[in-house]
Coordinates of C-alpha atoms in Angstrom, one line a residue:
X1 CA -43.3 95.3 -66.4
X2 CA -40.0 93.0 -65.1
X3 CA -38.1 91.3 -67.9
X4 CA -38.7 87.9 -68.7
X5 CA -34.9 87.4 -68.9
X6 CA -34.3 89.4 -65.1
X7 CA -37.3 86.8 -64.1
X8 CA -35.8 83.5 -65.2
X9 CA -31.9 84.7 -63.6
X10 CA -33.5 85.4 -60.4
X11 CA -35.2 82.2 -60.4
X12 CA -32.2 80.2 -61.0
X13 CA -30.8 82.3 -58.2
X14 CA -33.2 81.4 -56.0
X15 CA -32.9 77.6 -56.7
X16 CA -29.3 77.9 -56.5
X17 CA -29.2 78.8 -52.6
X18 CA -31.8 76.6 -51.8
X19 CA -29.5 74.0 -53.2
X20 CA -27.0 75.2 -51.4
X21 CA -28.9 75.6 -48.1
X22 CA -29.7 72.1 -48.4
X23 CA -25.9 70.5 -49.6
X24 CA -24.9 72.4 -46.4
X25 CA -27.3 70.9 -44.2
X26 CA -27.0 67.5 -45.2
X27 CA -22.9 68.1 -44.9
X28 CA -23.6 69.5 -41.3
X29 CA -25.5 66.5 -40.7
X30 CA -23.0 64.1 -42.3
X31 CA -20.5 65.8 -39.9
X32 CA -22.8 65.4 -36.9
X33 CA -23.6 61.8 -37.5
X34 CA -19.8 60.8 -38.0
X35 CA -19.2 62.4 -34.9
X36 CA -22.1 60.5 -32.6
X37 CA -20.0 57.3 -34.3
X38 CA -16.9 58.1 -33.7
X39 CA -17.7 58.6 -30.3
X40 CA -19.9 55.7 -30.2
X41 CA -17.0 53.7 -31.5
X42 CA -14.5 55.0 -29.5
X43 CA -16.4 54.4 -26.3
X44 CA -16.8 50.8 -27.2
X45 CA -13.1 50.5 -28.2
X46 CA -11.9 51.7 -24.6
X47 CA -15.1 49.3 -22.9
X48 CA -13.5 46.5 -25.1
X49 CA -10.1 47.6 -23.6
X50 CA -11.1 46.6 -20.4
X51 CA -10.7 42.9 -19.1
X52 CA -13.3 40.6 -18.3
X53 CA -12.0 38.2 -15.6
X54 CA -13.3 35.0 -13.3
X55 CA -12.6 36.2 -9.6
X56 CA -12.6 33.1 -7.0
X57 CA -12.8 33.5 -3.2
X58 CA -9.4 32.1 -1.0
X59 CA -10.3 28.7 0.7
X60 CA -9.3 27.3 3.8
X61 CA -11.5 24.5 4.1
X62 CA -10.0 22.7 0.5
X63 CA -6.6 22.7 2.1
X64 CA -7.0 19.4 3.6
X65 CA -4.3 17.2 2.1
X66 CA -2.7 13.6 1.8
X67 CA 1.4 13.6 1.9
X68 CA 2.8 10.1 0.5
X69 CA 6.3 9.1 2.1
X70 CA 8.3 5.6 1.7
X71 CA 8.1 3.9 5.1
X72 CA 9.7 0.7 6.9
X73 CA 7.7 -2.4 8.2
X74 CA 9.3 -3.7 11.5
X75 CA 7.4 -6.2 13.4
X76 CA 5.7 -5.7 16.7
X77 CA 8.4 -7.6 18.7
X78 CA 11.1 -9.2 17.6
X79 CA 13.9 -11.4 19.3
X80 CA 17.0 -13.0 18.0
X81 CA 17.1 -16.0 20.1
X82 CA 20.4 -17.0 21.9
X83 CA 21.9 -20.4 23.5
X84 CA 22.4 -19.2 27.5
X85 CA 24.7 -22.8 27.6
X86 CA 27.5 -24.6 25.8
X87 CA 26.9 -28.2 24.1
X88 CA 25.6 -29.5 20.5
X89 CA 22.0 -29.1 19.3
X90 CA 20.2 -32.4 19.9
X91 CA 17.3 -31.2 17.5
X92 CA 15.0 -28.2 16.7
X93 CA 11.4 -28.2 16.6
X94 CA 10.3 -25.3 13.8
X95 CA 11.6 -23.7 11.0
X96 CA 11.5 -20.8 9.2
X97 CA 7.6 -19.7 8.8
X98 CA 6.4 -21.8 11.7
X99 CA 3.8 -20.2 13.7
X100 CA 4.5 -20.6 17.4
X101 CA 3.1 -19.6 20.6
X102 CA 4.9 -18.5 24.0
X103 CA 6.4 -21.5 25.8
X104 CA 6.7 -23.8 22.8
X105 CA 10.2 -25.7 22.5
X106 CA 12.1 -24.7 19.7
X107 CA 15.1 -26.7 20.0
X108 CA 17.0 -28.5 22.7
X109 CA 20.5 -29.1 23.5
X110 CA 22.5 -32.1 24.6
X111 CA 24.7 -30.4 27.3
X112 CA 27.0 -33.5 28.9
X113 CA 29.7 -30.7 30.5
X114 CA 26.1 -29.7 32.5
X115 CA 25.3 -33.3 32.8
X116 CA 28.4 -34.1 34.4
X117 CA 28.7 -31.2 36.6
X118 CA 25.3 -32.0 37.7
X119 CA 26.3 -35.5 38.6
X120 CA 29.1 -34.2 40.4
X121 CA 26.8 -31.1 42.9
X122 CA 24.4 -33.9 43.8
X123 CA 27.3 -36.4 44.9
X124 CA 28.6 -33.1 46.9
X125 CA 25.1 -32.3 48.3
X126 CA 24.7 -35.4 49.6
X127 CA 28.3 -36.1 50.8
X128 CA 28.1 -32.4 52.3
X129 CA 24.0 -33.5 54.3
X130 CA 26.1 -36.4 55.8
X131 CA 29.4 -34.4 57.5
X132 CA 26.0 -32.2 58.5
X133 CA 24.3 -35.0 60.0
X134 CA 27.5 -36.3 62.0
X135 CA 28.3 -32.7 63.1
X136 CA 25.0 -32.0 64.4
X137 CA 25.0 -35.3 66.4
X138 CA 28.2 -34.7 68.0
X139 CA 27.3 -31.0 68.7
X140 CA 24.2 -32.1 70.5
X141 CA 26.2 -34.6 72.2
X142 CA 28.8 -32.0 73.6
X143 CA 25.9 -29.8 74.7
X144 CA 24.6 -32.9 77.0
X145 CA 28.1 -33.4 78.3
X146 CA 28.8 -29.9 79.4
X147 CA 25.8 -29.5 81.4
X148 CA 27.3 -32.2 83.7
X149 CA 30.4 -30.7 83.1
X150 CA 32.1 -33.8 81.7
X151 CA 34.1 -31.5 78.8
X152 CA 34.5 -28.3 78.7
X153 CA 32.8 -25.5 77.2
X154 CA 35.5 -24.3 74.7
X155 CA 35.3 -27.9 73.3
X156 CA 31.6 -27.4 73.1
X157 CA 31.6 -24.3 70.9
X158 CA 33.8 -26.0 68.4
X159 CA 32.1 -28.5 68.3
X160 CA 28.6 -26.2 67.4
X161 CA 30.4 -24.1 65.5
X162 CA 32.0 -27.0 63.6
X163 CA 28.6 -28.2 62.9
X164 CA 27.1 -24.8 61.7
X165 CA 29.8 -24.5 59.4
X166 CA 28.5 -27.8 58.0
X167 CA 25.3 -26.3 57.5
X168 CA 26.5 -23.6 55.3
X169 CA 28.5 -26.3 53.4
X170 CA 24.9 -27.8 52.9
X171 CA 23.2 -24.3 51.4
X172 CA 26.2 -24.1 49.3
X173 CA 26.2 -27.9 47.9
X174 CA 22.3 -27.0 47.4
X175 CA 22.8 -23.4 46.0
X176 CA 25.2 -24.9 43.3
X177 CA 23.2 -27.7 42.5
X178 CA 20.2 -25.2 41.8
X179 CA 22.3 -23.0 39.6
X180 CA 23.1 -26.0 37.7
X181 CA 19.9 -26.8 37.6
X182 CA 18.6 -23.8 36.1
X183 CA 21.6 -24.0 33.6
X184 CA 20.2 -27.6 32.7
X185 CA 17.0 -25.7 31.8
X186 CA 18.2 -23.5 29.4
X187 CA 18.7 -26.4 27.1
X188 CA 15.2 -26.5 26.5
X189 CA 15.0 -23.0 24.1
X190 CA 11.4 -21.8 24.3
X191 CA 9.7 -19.0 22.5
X192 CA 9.4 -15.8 24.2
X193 CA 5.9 -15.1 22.6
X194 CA 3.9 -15.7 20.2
X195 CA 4.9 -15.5 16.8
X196 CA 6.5 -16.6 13.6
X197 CA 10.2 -18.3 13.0
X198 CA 11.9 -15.4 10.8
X199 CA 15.5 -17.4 10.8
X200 CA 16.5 -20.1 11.7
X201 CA 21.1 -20.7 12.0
X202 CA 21.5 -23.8 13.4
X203 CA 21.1 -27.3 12.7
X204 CA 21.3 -30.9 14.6
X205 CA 25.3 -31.1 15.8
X206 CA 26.1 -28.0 15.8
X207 CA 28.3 -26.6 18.2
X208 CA 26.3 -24.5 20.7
X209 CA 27.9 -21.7 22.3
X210 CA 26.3 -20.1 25.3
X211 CA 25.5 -15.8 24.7
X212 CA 25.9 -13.6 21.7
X213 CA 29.6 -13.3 21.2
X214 CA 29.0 -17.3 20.0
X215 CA 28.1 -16.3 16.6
X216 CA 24.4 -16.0 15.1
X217 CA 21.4 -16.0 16.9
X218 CA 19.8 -19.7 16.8
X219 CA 16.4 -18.6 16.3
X220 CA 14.8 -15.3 15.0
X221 CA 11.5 -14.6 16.4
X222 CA 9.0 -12.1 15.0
X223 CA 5.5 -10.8 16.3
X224 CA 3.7 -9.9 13.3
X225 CA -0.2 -9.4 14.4
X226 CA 0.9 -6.0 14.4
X227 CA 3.2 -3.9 12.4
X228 CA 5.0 -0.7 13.5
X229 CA 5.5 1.6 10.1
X230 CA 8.4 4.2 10.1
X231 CA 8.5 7.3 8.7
X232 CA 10.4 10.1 7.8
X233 CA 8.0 13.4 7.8
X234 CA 9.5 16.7 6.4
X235 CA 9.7 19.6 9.5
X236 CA 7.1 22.1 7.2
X237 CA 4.2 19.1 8.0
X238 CA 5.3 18.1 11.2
X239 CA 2.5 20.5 13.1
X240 CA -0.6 18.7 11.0
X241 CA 0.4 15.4 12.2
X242 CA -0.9 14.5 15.5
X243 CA -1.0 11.4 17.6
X244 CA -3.9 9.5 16.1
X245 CA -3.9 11.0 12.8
X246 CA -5.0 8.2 9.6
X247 CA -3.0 7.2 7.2
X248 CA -3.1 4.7 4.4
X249 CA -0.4 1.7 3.5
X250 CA 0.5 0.1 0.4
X251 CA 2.8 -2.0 -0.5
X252 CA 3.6 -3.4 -4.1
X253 CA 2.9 -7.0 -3.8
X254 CA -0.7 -6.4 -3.0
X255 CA -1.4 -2.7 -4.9
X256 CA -4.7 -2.8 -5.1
X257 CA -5.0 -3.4 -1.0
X258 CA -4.8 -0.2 1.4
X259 CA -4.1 -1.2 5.1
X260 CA -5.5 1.1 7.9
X261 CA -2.7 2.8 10.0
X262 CA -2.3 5.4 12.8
X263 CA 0.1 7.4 14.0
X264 CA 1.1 6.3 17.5
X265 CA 4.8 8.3 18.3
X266 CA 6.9 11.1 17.0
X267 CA 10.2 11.3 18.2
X268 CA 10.1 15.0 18.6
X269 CA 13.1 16.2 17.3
X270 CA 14.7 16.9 13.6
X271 CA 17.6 14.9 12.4
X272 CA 20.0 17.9 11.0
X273 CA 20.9 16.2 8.2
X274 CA 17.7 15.6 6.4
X275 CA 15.3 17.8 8.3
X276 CA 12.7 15.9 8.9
X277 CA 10.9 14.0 12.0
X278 CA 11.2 10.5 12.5
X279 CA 7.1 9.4 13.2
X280 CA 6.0 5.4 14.1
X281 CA 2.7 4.1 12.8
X282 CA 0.5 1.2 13.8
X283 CA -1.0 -1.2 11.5
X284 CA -3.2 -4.3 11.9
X285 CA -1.9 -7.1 10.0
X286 CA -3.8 -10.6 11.5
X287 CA -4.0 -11.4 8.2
X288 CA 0.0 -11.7 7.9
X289 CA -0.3 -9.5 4.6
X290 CA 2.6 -7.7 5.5
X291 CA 6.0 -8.4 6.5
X292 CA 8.5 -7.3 8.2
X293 CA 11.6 -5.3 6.9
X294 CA 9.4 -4.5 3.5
X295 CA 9.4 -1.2 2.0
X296 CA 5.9 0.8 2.3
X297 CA 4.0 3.6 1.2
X298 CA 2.2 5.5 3.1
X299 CA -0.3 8.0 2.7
X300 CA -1.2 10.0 5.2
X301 CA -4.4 11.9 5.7
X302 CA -3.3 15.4 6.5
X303 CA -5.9 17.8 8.7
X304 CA -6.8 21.4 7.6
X305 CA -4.4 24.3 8.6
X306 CA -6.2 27.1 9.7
X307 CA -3.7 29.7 9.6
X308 CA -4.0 29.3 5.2
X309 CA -5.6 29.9 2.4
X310 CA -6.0 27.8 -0.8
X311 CA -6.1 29.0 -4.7
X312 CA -5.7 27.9 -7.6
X313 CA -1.9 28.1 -8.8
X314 CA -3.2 29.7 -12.1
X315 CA -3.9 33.0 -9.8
X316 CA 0.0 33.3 -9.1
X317 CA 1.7 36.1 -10.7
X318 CA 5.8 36.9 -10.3
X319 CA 7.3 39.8 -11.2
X320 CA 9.6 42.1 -9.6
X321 CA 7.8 42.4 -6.3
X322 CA 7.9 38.6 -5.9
X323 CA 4.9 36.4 -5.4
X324 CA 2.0 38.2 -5.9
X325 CA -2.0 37.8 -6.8
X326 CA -4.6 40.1 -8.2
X327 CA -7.6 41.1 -6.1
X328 CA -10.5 43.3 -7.2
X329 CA -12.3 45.6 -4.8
X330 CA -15.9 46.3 -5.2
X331 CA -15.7 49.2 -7.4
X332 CA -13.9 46.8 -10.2
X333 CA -10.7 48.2 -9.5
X334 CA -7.3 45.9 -9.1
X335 CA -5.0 45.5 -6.3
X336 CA -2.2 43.6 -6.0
X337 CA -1.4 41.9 -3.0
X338 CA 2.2 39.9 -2.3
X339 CA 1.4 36.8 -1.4
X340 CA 4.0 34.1 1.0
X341 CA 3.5 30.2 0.1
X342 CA 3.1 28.2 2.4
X343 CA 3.2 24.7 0.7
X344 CA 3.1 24.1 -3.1
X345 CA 0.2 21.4 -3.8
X346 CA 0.5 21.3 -7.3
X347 CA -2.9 22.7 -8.8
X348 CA -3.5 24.5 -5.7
X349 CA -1.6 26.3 -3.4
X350 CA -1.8 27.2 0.2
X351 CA -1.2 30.8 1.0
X352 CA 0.5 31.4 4.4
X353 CA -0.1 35.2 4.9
X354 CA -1.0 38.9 2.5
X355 CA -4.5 37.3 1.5
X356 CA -7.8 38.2 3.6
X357 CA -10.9 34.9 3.2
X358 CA -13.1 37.8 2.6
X359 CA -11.0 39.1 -1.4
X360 CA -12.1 38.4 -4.7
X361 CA -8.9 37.0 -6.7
X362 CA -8.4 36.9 -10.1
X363 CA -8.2 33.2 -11.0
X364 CA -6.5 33.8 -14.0
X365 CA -5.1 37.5 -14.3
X366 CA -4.1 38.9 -17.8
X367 CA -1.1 39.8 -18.4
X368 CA 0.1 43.4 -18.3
X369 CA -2.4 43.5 -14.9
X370 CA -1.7 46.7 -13.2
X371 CA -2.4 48.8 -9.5
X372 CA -5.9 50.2 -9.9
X373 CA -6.9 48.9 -13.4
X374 CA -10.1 48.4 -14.2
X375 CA -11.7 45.4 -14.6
X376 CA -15.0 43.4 -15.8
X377 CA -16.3 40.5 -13.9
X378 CA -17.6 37.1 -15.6
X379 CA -21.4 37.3 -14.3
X380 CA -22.6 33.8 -13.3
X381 CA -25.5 32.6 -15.7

């Protein structure tokens, strides 16, 4: 028979490893369980490690721009208008505003040196018909006499050539009274087309002197139912502007009006000292909303370049390799690509080459960005 005291020790023996069978399984299990987090936790630390980015695809049909440049009005045709005689200004017709048409009579000049001279060819022409006259009758009486052989034929010839020498005097005293004539006309000055009086230097006495070297031009007419626009472009956007490309003018007086324009010549060349391309554009202006000489602006309607790429400027990134941008391939990975600009438009820029229309770029790369990092994409909702 055991021993109640051998009994109880066993007992508490007994309980004592299967308390300690259980403290060692719960510890074990405490040890497991910390593990699975730490994992857990550590796996979600390095997902969180991993950027989430916005990709965008390179455009090249948003690269259609405008390009604003100061330009210079010049009117369609314009003449300064010169006196081609000498005498005073007997009066003038229009002044300075005045619309006028082709032909109209601007002013006229008293010319009494023309006068006078004019006078004198007519008394010459006629004094110069009448030696004709007698010549020709004595001529023709000479020819009758030599066929009967009453004078001789020498006396004869002298006497024809005497009066064809009369004849020329005639054509001359007619020739110079014709010149002087047309000089006479030229104190009428008329307008060489239709228009508007820009100037006008001269006033009612004045001393009129005949070609430029005389001072002034009397008149200054301008054409203004069109407007020819001048503009400097820079060489980079010479190749989008074509014959017949739009543009837009403003000018300040009227701001809140845009005139229609094209582009109607291009010189061709680059003036070495500013680099750029001197361009003419056409405008309408029946209204007479524009003048001549005034500054302009002018926008012009640029078309798309298909040799580039847009993005946004945000997706530039410069570091030691230069320009570059951030792609990601379709495993999530990054490449970096160096990029060449080919024009700056502000919030977007146009990529001339090291970009394909088919990438993904980063609109907005995080910093630090590296070759092959991995990266999470912004699902669209």
């Amino acid at each position: 028979m055991s021993n109640p005291t051998t009994v109880h020790s066993r007992r508490l023996r007994n309980i004592g490893v299967v308390i300690t069978a259980v403290a060692a399984s719960i510890a074990v299990s405490g040890l497991y369980i910390r593990s699975l987090e730490s994992e857990t936790l550590n796996n979600w630390t390095a997902e969180q490690a991993i950027p989430t980015v916005a990709v965008i695809t390179p455009s090249s049909a948003s690269n259609a721009d405008s390009l604003q440049l100061p330009g210079r009005m010049e009117a369609f045709r314009e003449a300064p208008i010169y006196a081609r005689i000498d005498g005073y200004l007997k009066n003038w017709q229009f002044d300075i505003g005045s619309k006028i048409h082709a032909g109209d009579k601007l002013a006229v000049i008293d010319t009494p040196d023309i006068d006078q001279q004019l006078l004198q060819a007519k008394a010459q022409l006629r004094q110069s018909e009448a030696n004709c006259d007698q010549a020709k009758a004595t001529a023709d009486r000479w020819l009758s006499l030599v066929k009967s052989r009453a004078v001789s034929e020498q006396e004869t010839e002298e006497n024809v050539s005497a009066y064809h020498a009369r004849e020329a005097e005639v054509k001359a005293a007619k020739a110079n009274l014709q010149y002087l004539e047309v000089q006479k006309a030229y104190a009428d000055i008329a307008a060489p087309f239709d228009g508007v009086i820009t100037a006008r230097n001269t006033d009612i006495g004045d001393l009129i002197s005949a070609g430029s070297n005389g001072g002034s031009a009397l008149f200054e007419v301008a054409d203004t139912s069109k407007i020819r626009v001048y503009i400097r472009v820079p060489q980079t956007y010479v190749p989008q502007i074509d014959l017949g490309t739009d543009a837009t003018i403003h000018v300040p007086e009227t701001p809140n009006k845009a005139y229609h324009a094209e582009v109607v010549a291009n010189a061709r060349s680059v003036d070495q000292q500013s680099g750029t391309t001197l361009m003419q554009l056409m405008v309408d202006n029946l209204d007479g909303g524009l003048m001549p000489g005034a500054y302009a602006s002018v926008e012009l309607h640029l078309k798309p370049r298909a040799d580039v790429l847009t993005i946004p400027a945000s997706a530039l990134m410069f570091n030691s390799k230069g320009l570059t941008v951030a792609t990601v391939t379709a495993n999530n990975s990054v490449v970096i690509k160096p990029v060449t600009i080919a024009r700056d438009l502000g919030r977007n820029i146009e990529i001339e080459s090291g970009l394909l229309s088919t990438d993904k770029v980063i609109a907005n790369p995080p910093d630090g960005i590296a070759q092959n990092d991995k990266v999470n994409l912004i699902r669209k909702s």
